Coordinates of C-alpha atoms in Angstrom, one line a residue:
M1 CA 172.4 117.4 157.5
L2 CA 169.6 118.8 155.3
K3 CA 166.2 117.3 156.0
R4 CA 164.5 117.0 152.7
D5 CA 160.9 117.4 153.8
L6 CA 159.6 117.6 150.2
Y7 CA 160.4 113.9 149.6
L8 CA 159.8 112.7 153.2
K9 CA 156.2 114.1 153.0
R10 CA 155.7 112.4 149.6
I11 CA 156.8 109.1 150.9
E12 CA 155.0 109.4 154.3
M13 CA 151.7 109.8 152.4
Y14 CA 151.9 106.2 151.5
V15 CA 153.4 104.7 154.7
G16 CA 150.9 102.2 156.1
R17 CA 149.2 101.7 152.7
D18 CA 149.2 98.4 150.9
V19 CA 151.4 99.6 148.1
V20 CA 155.1 99.1 147.3
K21 CA 156.9 102.4 147.5
L22 CA 159.4 102.8 144.6
I23 CA 162.0 105.5 145.3
T24 CA 164.0 106.3 142.3
G25 CA 166.6 108.9 141.2
V26 CA 170.1 109.3 139.9
R27 CA 172.9 107.7 141.9
R28 CA 174.1 109.9 144.9
C29 CA 171.2 112.3 144.7
G30 CA 170.3 111.6 148.3
K31 CA 167.8 108.7 148.2
T32 CA 169.5 106.7 151.0
T33 CA 169.8 109.7 153.2
I34 CA 166.1 110.4 152.8
I35 CA 165.3 106.8 153.7
H36 CA 167.4 106.9 156.8
Q37 CA 165.7 110.1 157.8
L38 CA 162.3 108.3 157.3
I39 CA 163.5 105.4 159.4
D40 CA 164.6 107.8 162.2
E41 CA 161.1 109.5 162.1
M42 CA 159.5 106.0 162.3
K43 CA 161.5 105.1 165.4
E44 CA 160.7 108.5 167.0
G45 CA 157.0 107.8 166.2
G46 CA 157.0 104.6 168.1
V47 CA 157.8 101.9 165.5
P48 CA 160.0 99.3 167.2
E49 CA 163.5 99.1 165.8
E50 CA 163.2 95.3 165.3
N51 CA 160.2 95.9 163.0
I52 CA 162.4 97.8 160.5
L53 CA 164.6 96.0 158.1
Y54 CA 167.1 97.9 155.9
L55 CA 169.2 96.0 153.4
N56 CA 171.8 97.7 151.2
F57 CA 172.4 95.4 148.1
E58 CA 175.6 97.3 147.2
S59 CA 177.1 95.8 150.4
L60 CA 179.3 92.7 149.8
L61 CA 177.1 90.9 152.3
Y62 CA 174.2 90.8 149.8
S63 CA 176.0 91.2 146.5
Y64 CA 175.5 87.5 145.6
F65 CA 171.7 87.8 145.5
R66 CA 170.8 87.4 141.9
A67 CA 167.9 84.9 141.9
S68 CA 164.4 85.4 143.0
Q69 CA 164.4 82.2 145.1
D70 CA 167.4 83.6 147.1
L71 CA 165.5 86.8 147.7
M72 CA 162.4 85.0 148.7
E73 CA 164.3 82.8 151.2
M74 CA 166.2 85.6 152.8
L75 CA 163.3 88.0 153.2
S76 CA 161.0 85.1 154.5
E77 CA 163.6 84.3 157.2
F78 CA 163.7 87.9 158.3
L79 CA 159.9 88.4 158.3
N80 CA 159.4 85.1 160.2
S81 CA 161.3 86.6 163.1
M82 CA 159.3 89.8 163.2
Q83 CA 156.3 90.5 165.4
G84 CA 153.6 92.9 164.2
H85 CA 153.7 95.2 161.1
S86 CA 157.1 95.3 159.5
Y87 CA 158.8 97.8 157.2
V88 CA 161.3 96.5 154.7
F89 CA 163.7 98.8 152.8
L90 CA 165.6 97.3 149.8
D91 CA 168.3 99.8 148.8
E92 CA 169.7 99.4 145.3
L93 CA 167.8 96.2 144.7
P94 CA 169.5 94.6 141.7
D95 CA 167.6 93.5 138.5
I96 CA 166.6 90.2 139.9
K97 CA 164.1 88.5 137.5
G98 CA 160.8 88.0 139.4
W99 CA 161.6 90.4 142.3
A100 CA 158.2 92.0 142.0
L101 CA 156.4 88.7 142.3
V102 CA 158.5 87.9 145.4
L103 CA 157.4 91.1 147.1
S104 CA 153.8 90.6 146.1
Q105 CA 153.7 87.0 147.5
L106 CA 155.4 88.2 150.8
M107 CA 152.9 91.0 151.2
E108 CA 150.1 88.4 151.0
R109 CA 151.8 86.1 153.5
Y110 CA 153.1 88.6 156.0
D111 CA 152.0 91.9 157.7
C112 CA 154.6 94.0 156.0
E113 CA 155.2 96.8 153.4
F114 CA 158.2 97.3 151.1
F115 CA 160.3 100.3 150.0
V116 CA 162.4 99.7 146.9
I117 CA 165.2 102.2 146.3
S118 CA 166.9 102.2 142.9
S119 CA 169.3 104.3 140.9
N120 CA 168.2 102.7 137.6
Q121 CA 164.9 102.3 135.9
Q122 CA 166.0 99.0 134.4
I123 CA 164.6 96.9 137.2
F124 CA 161.1 98.3 136.4
G125 CA 160.6 96.1 133.4
D126 CA 157.3 95.6 131.5
D127 CA 156.0 92.9 133.9
F128 CA 156.8 94.4 137.3
A129 CA 153.5 96.4 137.6
K130 CA 151.4 93.4 136.8
A131 CA 153.4 91.2 139.2
L132 CA 152.6 93.7 141.9
S133 CA 148.9 93.8 140.9
Y134 CA 149.5 97.5 140.2
R135 CA 149.9 98.1 144.0
Y136 CA 152.8 100.5 143.8
V137 CA 153.6 104.2 143.9
R138 CA 156.7 105.8 142.4
I139 CA 158.5 108.7 144.0
E140 CA 161.2 110.3 142.0
V141 CA 164.0 112.0 144.0
Y142 CA 166.1 114.7 142.3
P143 CA 169.3 116.5 143.3
L144 CA 169.2 119.7 145.3
V145 CA 167.2 122.7 144.1
F146 CA 168.1 126.3 145.0
S147 CA 165.7 126.6 148.0
E148 CA 167.4 123.5 149.5
Y149 CA 170.8 125.0 148.8
L150 CA 169.8 128.2 150.7
E151 CA 168.9 126.1 153.7
L152 CA 172.4 124.7 153.7
A153 CA 173.9 128.1 153.0
R154 CA 172.4 129.5 156.2
T155 CA 174.7 127.2 158.2
D156 CA 177.8 127.9 156.2
E157 CA 179.9 130.6 157.8
L158 CA 181.8 131.2 154.6
L159 CA 178.6 132.2 152.8
A160 CA 177.4 134.5 155.6
G161 CA 176.7 138.0 154.2
C162 CA 176.6 136.9 150.6
T163 CA 173.9 138.4 148.3
Q164 CA 171.3 136.3 146.6
E165 CA 173.2 136.8 143.3
E166 CA 176.5 135.6 144.9
L167 CA 174.7 132.6 146.5
F168 CA 173.2 131.7 143.1
A169 CA 176.6 131.9 141.5
D170 CA 178.0 129.5 144.2
F171 CA 175.1 127.1 143.6
R172 CA 175.7 127.2 139.8
R173 CA 179.4 126.6 140.4
R174 CA 179.2 123.8 143.0
G175 CA 176.2 122.0 141.5
T176 CA 173.3 120.1 143.1
M177 CA 174.7 116.8 144.3
P178 CA 174.1 116.8 148.1
A179 CA 177.5 115.3 149.0
V180 CA 179.5 118.3 147.7
Y181 CA 178.0 120.4 150.5
D182 CA 179.2 117.8 153.1
M183 CA 182.7 118.0 151.8
H184 CA 184.7 120.8 153.4
C185 CA 187.3 120.8 150.6
G186 CA 188.5 122.9 147.7
D187 CA 187.3 122.9 144.1
S188 CA 189.9 120.3 143.0
A189 CA 188.6 117.6 145.4
R190 CA 185.0 118.5 144.6
Q191 CA 185.6 118.1 140.9
I192 CA 187.3 114.7 141.5
Y193 CA 184.2 113.5 143.5
L194 CA 181.9 114.7 140.7
C195 CA 184.0 113.1 138.0
D196 CA 184.0 109.8 140.0
T197 CA 180.2 110.1 140.4
Y198 CA 179.8 110.7 136.7
R199 CA 181.9 107.6 135.8
A200 CA 180.1 105.5 138.3
I201 CA 176.8 106.3 136.8
L202 CA 178.0 105.5 133.3
L203 CA 179.6 102.2 134.3
K204 CA 177.1 100.9 136.9
D205 CA 173.8 102.3 135.8
V206 CA 174.2 102.7 132.0
V207 CA 176.7 100.1 130.7
E208 CA 176.4 97.3 133.3
C209 CA 172.6 97.5 133.9
H210 CA 171.9 97.6 130.2
K211 CA 174.6 95.2 129.2
L212 CA 175.8 97.6 126.5
R213 CA 178.7 96.8 124.1
D214 CA 180.8 99.0 121.9
I215 CA 180.9 101.7 124.6
A216 CA 183.9 103.6 123.2
H217 CA 181.5 106.3 121.7
I218 CA 179.4 106.9 124.8
D219 CA 181.7 109.8 125.8
K220 CA 181.2 111.3 122.3
I221 CA 177.4 111.1 122.7
M222 CA 177.5 112.7 126.1
H223 CA 180.0 115.4 124.9
F224 CA 177.5 116.4 122.2
I225 CA 174.5 116.4 124.5
L226 CA 176.3 118.4 127.2
G227 CA 177.6 120.9 124.6
H228 CA 174.1 121.5 123.3
I229 CA 172.0 121.9 126.4
G230 CA 169.0 124.1 125.7
E231 CA 169.1 123.3 122.0
T232 CA 166.7 121.1 120.0
F233 CA 168.2 118.2 118.0
S234 CA 167.5 114.6 117.0
P235 CA 169.3 111.3 117.5
K236 CA 170.3 111.5 113.8
T237 CA 172.2 114.8 114.6
I238 CA 174.1 112.9 117.3
R239 CA 174.8 110.1 114.9
D240 CA 176.3 112.5 112.4
Y241 CA 178.4 114.2 115.1
V242 CA 179.9 110.9 116.3
K243 CA 180.5 109.8 112.7
A244 CA 182.4 113.1 112.1
Q245 CA 184.6 112.0 115.0
G246 CA 185.6 108.9 113.1
V247 CA 183.1 106.4 114.7
T248 CA 180.3 104.9 112.6
I249 CA 177.2 104.0 114.5
S250 CA 173.5 103.7 113.6
V251 CA 170.6 105.9 114.7
D252 CA 169.2 102.8 116.5
T253 CA 172.4 102.5 118.5
V254 CA 172.1 106.2 119.5
Y255 CA 168.5 105.6 120.6
S256 CA 169.6 102.6 122.8
F257 CA 172.3 104.7 124.4
L258 CA 170.0 107.6 125.0
S259 CA 167.4 105.3 126.6
A260 CA 170.0 103.8 128.9
L261 CA 171.3 107.3 129.9
M262 CA 167.8 108.5 130.7
D263 CA 167.1 105.3 132.7
S264 CA 170.1 106.1 134.9
G265 CA 168.7 109.6 135.6
L266 CA 171.9 111.2 134.3
I267 CA 170.1 113.1 131.5
Y268 CA 166.5 114.0 130.8
R269 CA 164.7 114.2 127.4
V270 CA 162.2 117.0 127.0
P271 CA 159.8 116.4 124.0
R272 CA 158.3 119.2 122.0
Y273 CA 154.6 120.1 122.1
D274 CA 152.6 121.8 119.3
I275 CA 150.6 124.3 121.3
K276 CA 148.4 125.5 118.4
N277 CA 147.3 122.0 117.5
D278 CA 147.5 120.8 121.1
K279 CA 149.5 117.6 120.5
P280 CA 152.9 116.2 121.3
L281 CA 155.6 116.1 118.6
E282 CA 158.0 113.2 117.9
T283 CA 161.2 115.0 116.9
Q284 CA 163.7 117.7 117.8
E285 CA 163.7 117.4 121.6
K286 CA 165.9 119.0 124.2
Y287 CA 168.2 117.3 126.7
Y288 CA 169.3 118.4 130.2
I289 CA 171.7 116.9 132.7
C290 CA 170.7 116.2 136.3
D291 CA 173.6 118.3 137.7
L292 CA 175.6 121.1 136.0
G293 CA 178.4 120.7 138.5
M294 CA 178.9 117.1 137.2
R295 CA 178.9 118.4 133.6
D296 CA 181.5 121.0 134.4
A297 CA 183.7 118.6 136.3
A298 CA 183.6 116.0 133.5
F299 CA 183.7 118.2 130.4
G300 CA 184.8 121.7 131.5
T301 CA 182.8 124.9 131.8
S302 CA 183.2 126.1 128.2
E303 CA 180.5 126.2 125.5
L304 CA 177.6 126.6 127.9
S305 CA 175.8 129.9 127.8
T306 CA 174.2 131.6 130.8
K307 CA 170.7 131.0 129.3
A308 CA 171.4 127.3 128.9
A309 CA 172.5 127.0 132.5
M310 CA 169.4 128.9 133.6
E311 CA 167.2 126.5 131.6
N312 CA 168.9 123.4 133.1
I313 CA 168.4 124.7 136.6
L314 CA 164.8 125.7 135.9
Y315 CA 164.0 122.4 134.3
M316 CA 165.2 120.4 137.4
E317 CA 163.2 122.8 139.6
L318 CA 160.0 122.1 137.6
L319 CA 160.6 118.4 137.9
S320 CA 161.0 118.6 141.6
R321 CA 157.7 120.5 141.9
G322 CA 155.9 117.6 140.1
F323 CA 155.4 119.2 136.7
K324 CA 155.5 117.3 133.4
V325 CA 157.6 119.5 131.1
Y326 CA 157.6 120.0 127.3
V327 CA 159.3 122.4 124.9
G328 CA 156.5 124.5 123.4
K329 CA 156.1 125.1 119.7
Q330 CA 154.0 128.0 118.6
G331 CA 154.1 128.3 114.9
R332 CA 157.7 129.4 114.0
H333 CA 158.4 130.3 117.6
Q334 CA 159.7 128.1 120.5
I335 CA 158.7 128.3 124.1
D336 CA 161.5 127.1 126.5
F337 CA 159.1 125.2 128.7
M338 CA 155.4 124.3 128.9
A339 CA 155.0 123.0 132.5
V340 CA 151.9 120.8 132.9
K341 CA 150.3 119.6 136.2
Q342 CA 146.9 117.9 135.9
E343 CA 144.7 120.2 133.8
D344 CA 146.8 123.3 134.3
R345 CA 149.8 124.5 132.4
T346 CA 152.3 127.3 132.6
Y347 CA 154.5 128.7 129.8
L348 CA 158.0 129.9 130.7
N349 CA 160.8 131.5 128.7
C350 CA 164.2 132.4 130.0
C351 CA 166.5 135.3 129.2
E352 CA 169.6 136.7 130.9
T353 CA 168.2 140.3 131.0
I354 CA 165.2 142.2 129.6
E355 CA 167.5 145.2 129.2
D356 CA 168.5 143.6 125.9
K357 CA 165.9 144.5 123.2
E358 CA 166.6 141.5 121.1
A359 CA 166.4 139.2 124.1
V360 CA 163.0 140.8 125.0
K361 CA 161.7 140.2 121.5
Q362 CA 162.7 136.5 121.6
A363 CA 161.4 135.9 125.1
F364 CA 158.1 137.8 125.1
Q365 CA 156.8 137.7 121.5
P366 CA 156.2 133.9 121.4
L367 CA 154.3 134.1 124.6
V368 CA 152.1 137.0 123.5
K369 CA 151.1 134.9 120.4
I370 CA 149.7 132.1 122.5
R371 CA 145.9 132.5 122.4
D372 CA 144.9 130.8 125.6
N373 CA 144.4 131.8 129.2
Y374 CA 147.1 129.8 130.9
F375 CA 149.8 131.7 132.9
K376 CA 152.8 133.0 130.9
M377 CA 156.0 134.2 132.4
V378 CA 159.6 135.3 131.5
L379 CA 162.3 134.5 134.0
S380 CA 165.5 136.5 133.9
L381 CA 168.4 137.4 136.2
D382 CA 167.1 141.0 136.6
P383 CA 166.3 141.9 140.2
E384 CA 162.8 143.3 139.8
T385 CA 159.4 142.0 138.6
K386 CA 158.0 143.9 135.6
I387 CA 155.0 143.4 133.4
N388 CA 155.3 143.6 129.6
K389 CA 152.9 145.6 127.6
G390 CA 151.4 142.3 126.4
G391 CA 150.6 141.4 130.0
I392 CA 153.4 138.9 130.4
I393 CA 155.2 139.0 133.8
N394 CA 159.0 139.2 133.9
C395 CA 159.9 137.5 137.2
P396 CA 163.4 137.3 138.7
L397 CA 164.6 133.7 138.3
L398 CA 166.0 133.7 141.8
Q399 CA 162.7 134.8 143.3
F400 CA 161.0 131.9 141.4
L401 CA 163.5 129.4 142.6
M402 CA 163.4 130.5 146.2
Q403 CA 159.7 129.7 146.4
G404 CA 160.8 126.0 146.4

């Protein structure tokens, strides 16, 4: 089993601190596995097993908890029986009104700390932060990135002797959901699992959590998004597409569905940023999916270019590294990504190969026109690093991803 040290270290930074740890991420991306690895490390570090409480609210045993008073009584009973500092893990905590206030009161009453694991952002309503007196930290967990895949590949006899390019092709084909690498099965069984995962996210974390109605067109909305990865468009464009399919919906309805889909972690919205005027823009954003394997299983592999796949993989990589990501606008030109961390930023463009003169023009020219001193780079599938005459580095995408 892959030990996901990146996330373990992020969570461990706050263990022992008086803050609620919120661990979020799309369903089946590995959150529960990470939590069990953390619990194992705690036990190895000397924490008594009886001081650790793990509750899975998707279990039938706890499925009836829907009121804050029920939650308060159950957790109080557990905590009353514990001696010394206690660690409480609430996996897939449902959207119980007042849950945050319950945890806040229990932290005042008992020597304990809480870890809340959730696949949906819906439970983090407008008042949860205030109820916790702003004593919380949020750690987002993402599906596997390429460097983690390579760790798994080292133990797979079938991949022994494969080149980096062959491994990347396998990673692109199988996707990034951790469970597909625990399944010793063929493509058909893998696709069934990914389709089931996709439907579970739509039903549990989009439709049920947001109490959506008139859901017949949700597949049409997703079909448009997943067929236009790497392209900028607006909710009105989606509305017009759905309308052309014979279903009339409003732009507001599209907005509400997009919000629910993003809350589930299934898709991500990347807003544009006007580099010249140094301000974010409100329209024509890009969307990416959390896992290309899931996209291919649910909708087929057609209509997705190599560049679009590269962008999707790179975007998820940047998120895992802690960057805030925008689509850059420089005059008439577009930059695939402007990755921001604190006061620093990096501009990145993708192209399949710099051997194509037109691709070179589209990838390098917009970066050369940016008149600031931040780092600028083009990522391609070419095997060697080169420097453009404008001083822009062309870095192999695989090399960039392997840095983790």
